Amino acid sequence: MATVSFDKATRIYPGTEKPAVDGLDIHIEDGEFLVLVGPSGCGKSTSLRMLAGLEDVNGGAIRIGDRDVTHLPPKDRDIAMVFQNYALYPHMTVADNMGFALKIAGVNKAEIRQKVEEAAKILDLTEYLDRKPKALSGGQRQRVAMGRAIVREPQVFLMDEPLSNLDAKLRVSTRTQIASLQRRLGITTVYVTHDQVEAMTMGDRVAVLKDGLLQQIDTPRNMYDKPANLFVAGFIGSPAMNLVEVPVTDGGVKFGKSVVPVQRDALNATSDKTVTVGVRPEHFDISDAEQGLAVTVNVVEELGADAYVYGTAKVGDDSKDLVVRVNGRDVPEKGSQLHIVPRSGETHVFSTSTGARLSD
Ligand SMILES: Nc1ncnc2c1ncn2[C@@H]1O[C@H](COP(=O)(O)OP(=O)(O)OP(=O)(O)O)[C@@H](O)[C@H]1O
Ligand SMILES: [Mg+2]
């Protein structure tokens, strides 16, 4: 087991000017499950591949434990990687696939068999050991790929979107299995996904990347409660946080007929005439017409327990689309009007010009 550090690690691909990963600074604790998340092209795979030794590092350093591995070849880093497409050998049995790296390393047959059987037991694959990959379901193949990583007992697991080939239901059950397995084995893990729900449910901490730059690294709770900027605010949470540009008034910011209190300090920190207020769909209360912001209901998405109202409100001179979560048993009619107020303590304020969080 080991800590992992990205120390201002930078990757500039040959023939490009802008770094794909720019001065990445992350320290991962021993045994921690860290998720790298962000939109397509933000540099997740590049970061992981730098750690794996599959990509050159053009600036900064990478450490595993107290070893500087920046320029070590992959085989000397003591890591195991699980890819999106599993990359199983089709002509080999499950057992041979799982034991292959050990065989290459010259481990004797009896020891390989023992390690493979142990891993198969953990992953519930014992009865499939003699099958070929093509005779397995997607979820079972995914577990074989995990098994191949586990038998090597590496210091660090690296996983790049390992669940993206699975259907929605299997993805949910497998993500729970991976998270609990990781906790049981206690092996430091860096996990890449573009799915913020996966990131939030699996990670001890989550690192959000955009355009090669780290936006925030935090626990899932803090990521949700205190997004550091507009990008993270809009990225984490589903449906996304409502973000509305509003004028600054005395004592706070005006949101429809209600004034959202904001600390003076936060407002003094900006010279903008407006700020951007964020409220998650689940943080509105239904109010009477006197107080709230009037929302015209366009579409209602019923999910059973809850429903999401997609509506339009007039904010200042603009009309603005909003999403509001309501009780699934008390759903407004399409075309009707709803009055909403942001729940106190559940509003976020950001600088409109820089995107930085202003409220604490
Ligand atoms: N070999 C390469 N040569 C040049 N540019 C590359 C190369 N590989 C990746 N890039 C660029 O580097 C940036 C980061 O790519 P990367 O694969 O790390 O993104 P990602 O976050 O993993 O995206 P996705 O979610 O789509 O897998 C992208 O702009 C991509 O086009
Ligand atoms: Mg990728």
PDB file of C-alpha atoms in Angstrom, residues 11 18 63 82 98 101 123-124 171 176 180 195 214 281 290 313 329 337 342:
ATOM      1  CA  ARG A  11       1.456  16.693 -19.924  1.00  0.00           C
ATOM      2  CA  LYS A  18      -1.975  23.721 -24.522  1.00  0.00           C
ATOM      3  CA  ARG A  63       5.384   9.823  -6.519  1.00  0.00           C
ATOM      4  CA  VAL A  82      -8.279  -1.866 -15.274  1.00  0.00           C
ATOM      5  CA  MET A  98      -6.241 -13.646 -14.302  1.00  0.00           C
ATOM      6  CA  ALA A 101       0.835 -11.166 -15.286  1.00  0.00           C
ATOM      7  CA  LEU A 123     -15.172 -11.829  -7.071  1.00  0.00           C
ATOM      8  CA  ASP A 124     -17.607 -14.729  -7.243  1.00  0.00           C
ATOM      9  CA  ARG A 171     -23.327  -0.517 -13.458  1.00  0.00           C
ATOM     10  CA  THR A 176     -21.071  -0.950  -5.109  1.00  0.00           C
ATOM     11  CA  SER A 180     -16.669  -2.379  -1.086  1.00  0.00           C
ATOM     12  CA  ASP A 195     -20.215  10.126 -14.468  1.00  0.00           C
ATOM     13  CA  LEU A 214      -8.017  20.812 -11.274  1.00  0.00           C
ATOM     14  CA  PRO A 281     -33.628  21.500  -7.626  1.00  0.00           C
ATOM     15  CA  GLU A 290     -46.885  36.727  -2.142  1.00  0.00           C
ATOM     16  CA  ALA A 313     -39.550  32.028 -14.432  1.00  0.00           C
ATOM     17  CA  ARG A 329     -47.614  12.577  -4.859  1.00  0.00           C
ATOM     18  CA  GLN A 337     -47.980  28.227 -12.005  1.00  0.00           C
ATOM     19  CA  PRO A 342     -34.951  28.864  -2.020  1.00  0.00           C
TER      20      PRO A 342
END
